[in-house]
Coordinates of N, CA and C in Angstrom, one line a residue:
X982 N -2.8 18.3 17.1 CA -3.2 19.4 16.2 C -4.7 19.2 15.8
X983 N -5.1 17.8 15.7 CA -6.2 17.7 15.2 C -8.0 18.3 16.3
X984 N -6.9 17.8 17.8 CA -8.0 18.2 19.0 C -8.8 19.4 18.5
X985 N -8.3 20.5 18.8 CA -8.3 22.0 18.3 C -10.1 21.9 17.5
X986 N -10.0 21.6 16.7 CA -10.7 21.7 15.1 C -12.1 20.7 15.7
X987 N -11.9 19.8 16.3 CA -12.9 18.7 16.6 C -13.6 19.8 17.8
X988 N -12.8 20.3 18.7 CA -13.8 20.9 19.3 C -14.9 22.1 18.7
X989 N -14.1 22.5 17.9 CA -14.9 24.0 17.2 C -15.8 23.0 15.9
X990 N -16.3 21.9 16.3 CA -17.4 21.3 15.5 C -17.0 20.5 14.5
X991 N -15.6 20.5 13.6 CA -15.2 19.6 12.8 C -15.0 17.9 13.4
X992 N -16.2 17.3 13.5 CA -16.1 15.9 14.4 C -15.9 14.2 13.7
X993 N -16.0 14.5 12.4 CA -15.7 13.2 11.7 C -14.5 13.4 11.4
X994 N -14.1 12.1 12.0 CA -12.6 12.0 11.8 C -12.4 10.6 10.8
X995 N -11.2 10.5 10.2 CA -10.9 9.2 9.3 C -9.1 9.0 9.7
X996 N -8.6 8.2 10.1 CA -7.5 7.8 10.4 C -7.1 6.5 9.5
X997 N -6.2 7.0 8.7 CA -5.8 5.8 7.7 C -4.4 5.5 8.1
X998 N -4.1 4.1 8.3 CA -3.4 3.3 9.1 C -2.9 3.8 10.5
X999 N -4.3 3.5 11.0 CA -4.7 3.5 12.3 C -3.6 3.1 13.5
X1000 N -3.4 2.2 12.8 CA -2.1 1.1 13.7 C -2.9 0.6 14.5
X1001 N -2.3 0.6 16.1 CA -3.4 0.2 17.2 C -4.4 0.8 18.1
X1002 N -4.7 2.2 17.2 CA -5.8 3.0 18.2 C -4.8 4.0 19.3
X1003 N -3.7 4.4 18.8 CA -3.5 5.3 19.9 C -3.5 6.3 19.6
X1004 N -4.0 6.9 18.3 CA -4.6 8.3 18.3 C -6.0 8.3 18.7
X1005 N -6.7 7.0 18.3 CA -8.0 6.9 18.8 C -8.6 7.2 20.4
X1006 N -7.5 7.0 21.3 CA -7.8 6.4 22.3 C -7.2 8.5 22.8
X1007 N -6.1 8.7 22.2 CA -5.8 10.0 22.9 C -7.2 10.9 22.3
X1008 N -8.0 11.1 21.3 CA -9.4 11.9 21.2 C -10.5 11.2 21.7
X1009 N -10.0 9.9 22.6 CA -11.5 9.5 23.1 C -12.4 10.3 24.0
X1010 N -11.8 11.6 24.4 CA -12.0 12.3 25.6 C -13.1 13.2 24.8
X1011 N -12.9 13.7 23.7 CA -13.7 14.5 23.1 C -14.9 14.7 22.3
X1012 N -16.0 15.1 22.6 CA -17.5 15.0 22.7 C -18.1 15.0 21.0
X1013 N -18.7 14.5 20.7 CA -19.5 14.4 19.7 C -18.2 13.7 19.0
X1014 N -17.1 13.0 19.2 CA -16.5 13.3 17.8 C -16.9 11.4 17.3
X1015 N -17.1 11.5 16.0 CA -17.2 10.3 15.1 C -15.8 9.9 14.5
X1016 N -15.4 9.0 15.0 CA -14.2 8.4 14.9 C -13.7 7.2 13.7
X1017 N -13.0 6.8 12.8 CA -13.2 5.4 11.7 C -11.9 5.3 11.7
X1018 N -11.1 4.3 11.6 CA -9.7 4.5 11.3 C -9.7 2.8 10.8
X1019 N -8.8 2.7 9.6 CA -8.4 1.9 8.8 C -7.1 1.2 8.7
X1020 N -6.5 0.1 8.9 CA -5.8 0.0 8.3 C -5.9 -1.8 8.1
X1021 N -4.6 -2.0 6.9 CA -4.2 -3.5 6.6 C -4.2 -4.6 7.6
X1022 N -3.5 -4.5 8.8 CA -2.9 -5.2 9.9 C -4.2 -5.8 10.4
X1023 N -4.9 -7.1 10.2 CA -5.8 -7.4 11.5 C -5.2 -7.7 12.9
X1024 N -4.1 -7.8 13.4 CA -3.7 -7.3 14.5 C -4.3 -6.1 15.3
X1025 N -3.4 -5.5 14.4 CA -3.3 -3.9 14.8 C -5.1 -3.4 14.7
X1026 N -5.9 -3.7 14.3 CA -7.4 -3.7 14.5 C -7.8 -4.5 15.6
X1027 N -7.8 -5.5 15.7 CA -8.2 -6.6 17.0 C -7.9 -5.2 17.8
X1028 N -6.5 -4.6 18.4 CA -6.0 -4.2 19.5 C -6.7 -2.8 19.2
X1029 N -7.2 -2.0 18.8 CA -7.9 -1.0 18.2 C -9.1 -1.2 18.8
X1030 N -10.2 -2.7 18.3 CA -11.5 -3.1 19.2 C -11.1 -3.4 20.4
X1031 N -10.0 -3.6 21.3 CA -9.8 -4.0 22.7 C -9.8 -2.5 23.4
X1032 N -9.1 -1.7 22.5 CA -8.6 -0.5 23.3 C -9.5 0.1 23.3
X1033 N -10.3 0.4 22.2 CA -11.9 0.8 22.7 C -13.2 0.6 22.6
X1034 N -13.3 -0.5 23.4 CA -14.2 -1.5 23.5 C -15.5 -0.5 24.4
X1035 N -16.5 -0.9 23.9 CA -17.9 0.0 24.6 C -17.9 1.7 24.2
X1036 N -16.9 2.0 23.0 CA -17.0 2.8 22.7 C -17.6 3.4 21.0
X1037 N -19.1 3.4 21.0 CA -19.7 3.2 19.9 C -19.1 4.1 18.8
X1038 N -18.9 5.1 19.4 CA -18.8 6.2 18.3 C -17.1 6.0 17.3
X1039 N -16.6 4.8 17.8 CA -15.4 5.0 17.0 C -15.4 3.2 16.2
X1040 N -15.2 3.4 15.0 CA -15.1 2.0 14.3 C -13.7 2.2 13.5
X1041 N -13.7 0.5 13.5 CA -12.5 0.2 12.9 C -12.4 -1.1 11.7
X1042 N -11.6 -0.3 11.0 CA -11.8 -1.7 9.7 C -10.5 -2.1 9.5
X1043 N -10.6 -3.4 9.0 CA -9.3 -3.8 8.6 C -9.5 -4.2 7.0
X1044 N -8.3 -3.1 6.0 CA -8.8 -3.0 4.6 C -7.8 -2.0 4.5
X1045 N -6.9 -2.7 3.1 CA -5.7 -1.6 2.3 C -7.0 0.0 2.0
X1046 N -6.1 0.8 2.2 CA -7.0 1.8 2.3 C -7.2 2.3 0.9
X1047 N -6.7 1.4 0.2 CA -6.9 1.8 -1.6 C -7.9 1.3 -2.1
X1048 N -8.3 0.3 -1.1 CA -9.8 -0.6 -1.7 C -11.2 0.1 -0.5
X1049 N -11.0 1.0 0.5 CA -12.1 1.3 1.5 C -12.4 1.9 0.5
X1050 N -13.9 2.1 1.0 CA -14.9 2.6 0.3 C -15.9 3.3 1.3
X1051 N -16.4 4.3 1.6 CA -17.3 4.8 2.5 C -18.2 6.1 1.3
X1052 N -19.1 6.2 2.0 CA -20.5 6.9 1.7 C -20.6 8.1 2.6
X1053 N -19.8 8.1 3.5 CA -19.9 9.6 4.3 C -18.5 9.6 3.6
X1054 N -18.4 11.4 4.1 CA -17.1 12.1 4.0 C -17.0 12.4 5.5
X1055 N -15.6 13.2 5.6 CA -15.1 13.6 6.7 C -14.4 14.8 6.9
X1056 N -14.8 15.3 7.9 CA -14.4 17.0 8.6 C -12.5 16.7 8.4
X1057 N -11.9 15.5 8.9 CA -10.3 15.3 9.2 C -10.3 14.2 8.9
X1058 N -9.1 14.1 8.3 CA -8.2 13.1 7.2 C -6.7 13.2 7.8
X1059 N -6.3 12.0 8.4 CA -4.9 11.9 9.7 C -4.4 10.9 9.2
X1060 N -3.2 11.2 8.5 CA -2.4 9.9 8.1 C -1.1 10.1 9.1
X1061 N -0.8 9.4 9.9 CA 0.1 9.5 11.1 C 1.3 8.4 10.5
X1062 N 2.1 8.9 9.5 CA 3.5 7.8 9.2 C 2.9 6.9 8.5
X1063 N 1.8 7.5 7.8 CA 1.4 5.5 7.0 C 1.8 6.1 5.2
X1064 N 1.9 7.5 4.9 CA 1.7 7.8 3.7 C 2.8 7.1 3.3
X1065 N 4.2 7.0 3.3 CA 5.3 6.6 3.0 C 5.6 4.9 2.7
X1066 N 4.3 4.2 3.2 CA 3.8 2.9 3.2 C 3.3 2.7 1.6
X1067 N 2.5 3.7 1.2 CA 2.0 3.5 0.0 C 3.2 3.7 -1.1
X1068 N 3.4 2.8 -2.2 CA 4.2 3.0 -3.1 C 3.9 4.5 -4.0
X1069 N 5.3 4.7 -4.6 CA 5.4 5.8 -5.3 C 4.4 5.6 -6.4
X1070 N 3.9 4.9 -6.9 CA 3.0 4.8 -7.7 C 1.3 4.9 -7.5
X1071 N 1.4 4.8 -5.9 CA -0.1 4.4 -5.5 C -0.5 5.5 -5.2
X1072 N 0.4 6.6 -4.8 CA 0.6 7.8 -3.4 C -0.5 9.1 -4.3
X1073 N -0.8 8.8 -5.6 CA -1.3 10.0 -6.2 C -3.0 9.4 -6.0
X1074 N -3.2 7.9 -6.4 CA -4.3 7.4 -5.9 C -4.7 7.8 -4.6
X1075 N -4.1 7.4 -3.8 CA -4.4 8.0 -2.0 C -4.9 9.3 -2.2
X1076 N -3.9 10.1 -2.6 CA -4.9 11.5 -2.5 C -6.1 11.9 -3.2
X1077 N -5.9 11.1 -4.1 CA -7.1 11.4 -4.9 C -8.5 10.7 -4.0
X1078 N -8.3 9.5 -3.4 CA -9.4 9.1 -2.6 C -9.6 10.2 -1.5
X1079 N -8.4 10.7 -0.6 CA -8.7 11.6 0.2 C -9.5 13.1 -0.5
X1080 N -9.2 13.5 -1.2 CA -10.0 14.7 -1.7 C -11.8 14.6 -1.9
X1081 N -11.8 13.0 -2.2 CA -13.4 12.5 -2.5 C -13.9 12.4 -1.6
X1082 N -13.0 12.3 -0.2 CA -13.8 12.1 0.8 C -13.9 13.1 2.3
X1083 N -13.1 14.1 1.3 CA -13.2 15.1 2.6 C -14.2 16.2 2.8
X1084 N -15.3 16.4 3.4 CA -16.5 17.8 3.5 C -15.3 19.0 2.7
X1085 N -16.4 19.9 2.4 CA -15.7 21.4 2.5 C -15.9 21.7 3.4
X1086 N -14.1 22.2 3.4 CA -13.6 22.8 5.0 C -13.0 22.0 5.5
X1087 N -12.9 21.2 4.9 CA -12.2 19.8 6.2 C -10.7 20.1 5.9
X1088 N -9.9 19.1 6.6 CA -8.4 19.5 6.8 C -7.9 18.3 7.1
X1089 N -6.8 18.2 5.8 CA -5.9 17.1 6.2 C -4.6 17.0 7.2
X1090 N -4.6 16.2 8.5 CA -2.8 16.1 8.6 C -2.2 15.1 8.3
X1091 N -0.6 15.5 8.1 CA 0.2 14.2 7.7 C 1.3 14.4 8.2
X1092 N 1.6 13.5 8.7 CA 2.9 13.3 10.1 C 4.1 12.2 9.3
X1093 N 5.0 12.7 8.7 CA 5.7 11.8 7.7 C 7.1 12.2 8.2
X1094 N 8.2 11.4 7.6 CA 9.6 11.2 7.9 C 10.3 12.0 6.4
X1095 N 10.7 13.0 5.9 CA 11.1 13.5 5.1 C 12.3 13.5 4.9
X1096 N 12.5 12.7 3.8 CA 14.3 12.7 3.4 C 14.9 13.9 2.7
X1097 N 16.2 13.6 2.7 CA 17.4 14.8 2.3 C 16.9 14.5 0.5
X1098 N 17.2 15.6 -0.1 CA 16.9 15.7 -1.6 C 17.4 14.7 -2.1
X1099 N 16.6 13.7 -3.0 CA 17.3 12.8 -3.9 C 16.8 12.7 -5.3
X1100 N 17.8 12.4 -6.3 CA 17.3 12.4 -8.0 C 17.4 11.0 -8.5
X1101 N 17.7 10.1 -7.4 CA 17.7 8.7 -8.3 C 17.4 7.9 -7.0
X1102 N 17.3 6.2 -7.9 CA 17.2 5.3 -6.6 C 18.1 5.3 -6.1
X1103 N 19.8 5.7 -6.5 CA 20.7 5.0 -5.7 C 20.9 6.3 -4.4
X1104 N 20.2 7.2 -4.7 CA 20.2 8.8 -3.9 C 19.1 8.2 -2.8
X1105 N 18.4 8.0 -2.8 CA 17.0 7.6 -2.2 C 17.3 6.2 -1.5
X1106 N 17.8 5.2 -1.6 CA 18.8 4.8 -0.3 C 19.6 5.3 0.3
X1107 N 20.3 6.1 -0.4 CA 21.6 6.8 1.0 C 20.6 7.8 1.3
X1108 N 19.8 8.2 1.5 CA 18.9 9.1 2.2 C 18.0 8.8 3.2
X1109 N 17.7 7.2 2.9 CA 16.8 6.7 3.6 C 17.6 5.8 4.7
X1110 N 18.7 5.7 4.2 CA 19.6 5.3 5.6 C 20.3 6.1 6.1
X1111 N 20.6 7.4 5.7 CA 21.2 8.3 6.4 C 20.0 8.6 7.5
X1112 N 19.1 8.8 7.2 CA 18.0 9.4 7.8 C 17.6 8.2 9.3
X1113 N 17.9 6.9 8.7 CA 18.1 6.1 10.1 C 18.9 6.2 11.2
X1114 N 20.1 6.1 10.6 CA 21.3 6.4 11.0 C 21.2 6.9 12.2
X1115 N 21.2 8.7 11.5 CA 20.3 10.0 12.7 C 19.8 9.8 13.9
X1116 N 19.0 9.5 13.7 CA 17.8 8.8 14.2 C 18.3 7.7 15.1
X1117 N 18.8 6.6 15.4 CA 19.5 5.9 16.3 C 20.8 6.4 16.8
X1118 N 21.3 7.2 16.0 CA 22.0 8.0 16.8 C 21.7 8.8 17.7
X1119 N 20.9 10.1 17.4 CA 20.1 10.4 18.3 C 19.5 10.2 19.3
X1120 N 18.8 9.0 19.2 CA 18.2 8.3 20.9 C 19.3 7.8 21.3
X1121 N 20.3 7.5 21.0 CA 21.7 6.8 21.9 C 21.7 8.0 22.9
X1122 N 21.7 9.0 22.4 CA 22.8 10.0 23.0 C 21.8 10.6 23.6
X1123 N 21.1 10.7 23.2 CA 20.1 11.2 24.3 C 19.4 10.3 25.5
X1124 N 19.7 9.1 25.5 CA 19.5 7.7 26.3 C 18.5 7.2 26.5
X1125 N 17.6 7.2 24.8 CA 16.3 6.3 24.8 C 16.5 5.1 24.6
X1126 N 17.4 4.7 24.0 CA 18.0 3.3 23.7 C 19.2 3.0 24.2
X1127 N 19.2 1.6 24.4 CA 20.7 1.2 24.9 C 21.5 1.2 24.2
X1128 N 23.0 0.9 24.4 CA 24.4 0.6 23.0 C 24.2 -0.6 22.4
X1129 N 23.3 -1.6 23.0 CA 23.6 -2.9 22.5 C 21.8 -2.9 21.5
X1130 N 21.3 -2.2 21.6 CA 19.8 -2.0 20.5 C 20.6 -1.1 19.2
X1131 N 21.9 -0.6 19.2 CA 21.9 -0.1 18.2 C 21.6 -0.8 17.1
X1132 N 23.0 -1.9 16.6 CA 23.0 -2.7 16.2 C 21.6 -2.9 15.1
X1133 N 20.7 -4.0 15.9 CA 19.5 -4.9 15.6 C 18.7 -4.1 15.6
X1134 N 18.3 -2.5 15.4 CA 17.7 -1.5 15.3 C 18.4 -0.9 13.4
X1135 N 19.4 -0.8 13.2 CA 20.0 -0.6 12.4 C 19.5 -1.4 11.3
X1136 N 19.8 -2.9 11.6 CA 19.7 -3.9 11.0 C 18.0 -3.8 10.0
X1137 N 17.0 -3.6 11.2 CA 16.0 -3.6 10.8 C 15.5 -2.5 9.9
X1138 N 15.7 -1.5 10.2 CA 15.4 -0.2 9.8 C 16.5 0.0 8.7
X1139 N 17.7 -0.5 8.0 CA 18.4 -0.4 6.8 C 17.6 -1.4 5.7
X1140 N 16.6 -2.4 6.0 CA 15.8 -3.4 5.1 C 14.9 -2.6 4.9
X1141 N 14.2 -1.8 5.6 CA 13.1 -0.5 5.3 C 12.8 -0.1 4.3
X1142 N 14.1 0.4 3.1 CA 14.3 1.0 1.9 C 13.2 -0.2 0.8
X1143 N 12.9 -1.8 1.2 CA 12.3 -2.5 0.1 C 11.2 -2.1 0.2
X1144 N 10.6 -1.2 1.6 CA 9.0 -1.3 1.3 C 8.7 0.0 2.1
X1145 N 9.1 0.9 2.3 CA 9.2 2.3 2.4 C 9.3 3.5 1.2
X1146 N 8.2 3.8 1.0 CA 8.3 5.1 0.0 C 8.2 6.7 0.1
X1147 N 9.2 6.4 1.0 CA 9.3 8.5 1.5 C 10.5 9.4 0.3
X1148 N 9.3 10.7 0.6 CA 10.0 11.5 -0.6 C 11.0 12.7 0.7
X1149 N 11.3 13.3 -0.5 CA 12.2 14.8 0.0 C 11.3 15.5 0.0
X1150 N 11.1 16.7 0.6 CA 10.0 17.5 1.0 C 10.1 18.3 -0.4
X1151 N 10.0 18.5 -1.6 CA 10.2 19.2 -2.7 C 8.9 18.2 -3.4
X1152 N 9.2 17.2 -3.3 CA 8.7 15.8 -3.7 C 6.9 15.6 -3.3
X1153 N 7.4 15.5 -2.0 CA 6.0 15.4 -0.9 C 4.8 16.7 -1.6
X1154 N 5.7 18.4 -1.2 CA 4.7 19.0 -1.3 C 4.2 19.0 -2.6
X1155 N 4.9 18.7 -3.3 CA 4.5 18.8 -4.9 C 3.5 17.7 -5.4
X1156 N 3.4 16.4 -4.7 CA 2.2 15.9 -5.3 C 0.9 16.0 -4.1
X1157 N 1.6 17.0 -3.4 CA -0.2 17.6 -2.7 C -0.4 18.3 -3.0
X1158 N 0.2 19.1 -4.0 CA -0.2 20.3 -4.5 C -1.1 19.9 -5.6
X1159 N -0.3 18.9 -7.0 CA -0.8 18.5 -7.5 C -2.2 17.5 -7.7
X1160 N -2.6 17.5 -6.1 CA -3.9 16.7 -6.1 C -4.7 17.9 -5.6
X1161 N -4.2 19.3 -5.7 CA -5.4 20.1 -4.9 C -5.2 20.3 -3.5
X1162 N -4.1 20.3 -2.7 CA -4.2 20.2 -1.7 C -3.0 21.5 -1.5
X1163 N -3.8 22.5 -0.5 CA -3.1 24.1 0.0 C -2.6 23.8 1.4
X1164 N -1.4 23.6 1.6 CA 0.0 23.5 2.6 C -0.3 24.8 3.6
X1165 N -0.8 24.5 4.6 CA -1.6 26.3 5.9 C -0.4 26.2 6.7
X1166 N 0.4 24.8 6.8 CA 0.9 24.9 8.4 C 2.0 23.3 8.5
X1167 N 3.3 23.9 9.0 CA 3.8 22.8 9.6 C 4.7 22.6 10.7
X1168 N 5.0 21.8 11.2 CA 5.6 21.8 12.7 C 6.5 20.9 12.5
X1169 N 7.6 20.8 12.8 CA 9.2 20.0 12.5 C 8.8 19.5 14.0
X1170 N 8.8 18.2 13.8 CA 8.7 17.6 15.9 C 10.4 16.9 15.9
X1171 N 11.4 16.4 15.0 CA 12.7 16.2 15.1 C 13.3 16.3 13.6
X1172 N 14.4 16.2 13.7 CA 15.3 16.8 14.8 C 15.3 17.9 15.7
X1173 N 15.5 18.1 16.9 CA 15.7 19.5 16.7 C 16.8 20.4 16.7
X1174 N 17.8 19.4 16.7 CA 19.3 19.6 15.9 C 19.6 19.7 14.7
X1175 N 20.0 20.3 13.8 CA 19.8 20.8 12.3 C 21.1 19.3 12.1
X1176 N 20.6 18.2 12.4 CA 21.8 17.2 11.7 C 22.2 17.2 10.3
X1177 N 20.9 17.4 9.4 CA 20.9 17.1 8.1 C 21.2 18.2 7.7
X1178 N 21.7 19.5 8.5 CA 22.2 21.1 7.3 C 20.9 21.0 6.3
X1179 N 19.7 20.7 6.7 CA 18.3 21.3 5.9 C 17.4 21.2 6.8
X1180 N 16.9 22.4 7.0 CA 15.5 22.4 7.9 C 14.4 21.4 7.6
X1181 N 14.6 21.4 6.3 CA 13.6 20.6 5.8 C 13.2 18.9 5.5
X1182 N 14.3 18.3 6.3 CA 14.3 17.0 6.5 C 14.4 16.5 8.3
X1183 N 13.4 15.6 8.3 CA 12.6 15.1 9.5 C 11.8 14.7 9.4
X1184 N 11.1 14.6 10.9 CA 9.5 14.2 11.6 C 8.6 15.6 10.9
X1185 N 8.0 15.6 10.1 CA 7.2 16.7 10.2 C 5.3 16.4 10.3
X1186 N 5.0 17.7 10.9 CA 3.5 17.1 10.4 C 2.6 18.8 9.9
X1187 N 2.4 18.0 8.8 CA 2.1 19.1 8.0 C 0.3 19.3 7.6
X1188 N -0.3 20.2 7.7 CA -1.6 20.7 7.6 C -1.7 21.1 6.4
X1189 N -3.5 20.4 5.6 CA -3.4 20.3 4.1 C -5.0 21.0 4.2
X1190 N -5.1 21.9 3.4 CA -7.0 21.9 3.1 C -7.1 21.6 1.4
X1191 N -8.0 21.8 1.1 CA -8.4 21.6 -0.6 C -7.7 23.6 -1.1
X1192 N -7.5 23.0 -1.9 CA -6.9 24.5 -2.9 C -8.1 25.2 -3.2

């Protein structure tokens, strides 16, 4: 989604929890663009400097993205599955750092895992495992995974709940609204079986500008 925009001139990009460079590495094709992406993991950075090595125009830091600090702004702001990393307490911070650092005109995306409606913590586990659940069910049957990865896939992804902070989409848009941020555009990439009887829980990635 972001290609699009980079070619019609919007070329600074900021990628917060970068992971290992593989959004970096799919816009490396694209001309003028100024590339930064951040995240915690010095791993996942090392493999970020390997993967694009001799390639000046893109840097990488390793740094909670609550403490980066930069002196430019940026045309695009791409959080690819990391927002739900930050605690419910921090998540109003994040945006507020994103709004300080975005040009006018610039455009946020955010590619997040959206649970079924919940009003308490004990709702917000069974949502966050239901939502696994799905989800390994789904690649079974569609035969991205084997029967014997269910299991130890399960396993891992039910511990999730201690340090995963995803909201219900009621949730989500409402503290981007509340930081100033106008909702143009979204695209559901799964299910694309209505499992959960709400359109509105999934893979989504949703397109944000300043209000």
């Amino acid at each position: 989604m972001a290609a699009p925009h980079i070619k019609r001139g919007l070329k600074r990009v900021l990628d917060v929890g970068c992971g290992t460079g593989r959004l970096a590495e799919f816009l490396s094709d694209l001309p003028d663009i100024e590339f930064v992406g951040v995240d915690i993991n010095e791993d996942y950075i090392r493999r970020c400097h390997e993967r694009m090595k001799n390639r000046n125009n893109f840097t990488f830091f390793t740094k909670d993205f609550l403490y980066y600090n930069s002196a430019d702004k940026f045309d695009i702001i791409i959080l690819t599955g990391s927002f739900h990393h930050f605690q419910f307490s921090q998540q109003e911070r994040v945006l507020e750092k994103i709004q300080n650092m975005l040009n006018l005109g610039g455009i946020v995306f955010v590619s997040e895992r959206i649970l079924s409606p919940y009003a308490s913590r004990k709702d917000f586990i069974r949502a966050n495992k239901l939502y696994y659940y799905i989800s390994v069910a789904d690649q079974f049957l569609r035969g991205e995974i084997p029967w014997n990865h269910i299991i130890p896939l399960l396993n891992i992804w039910r511990r999730s709940v201690d340090f995963e902070y995803k909201l219900d989409y009621e949730k989500f848009i409402s503290k981007f609204r509340s930081a100033n941020f106008e909702l143009t555009d979204k695209i559901k990439i799964w299910p694309r079986t209505n499992y959960f009887f709400n359109e509105s829980v999934g893979d989504i990635i949703f397109t944000f500008i300043r209000a």
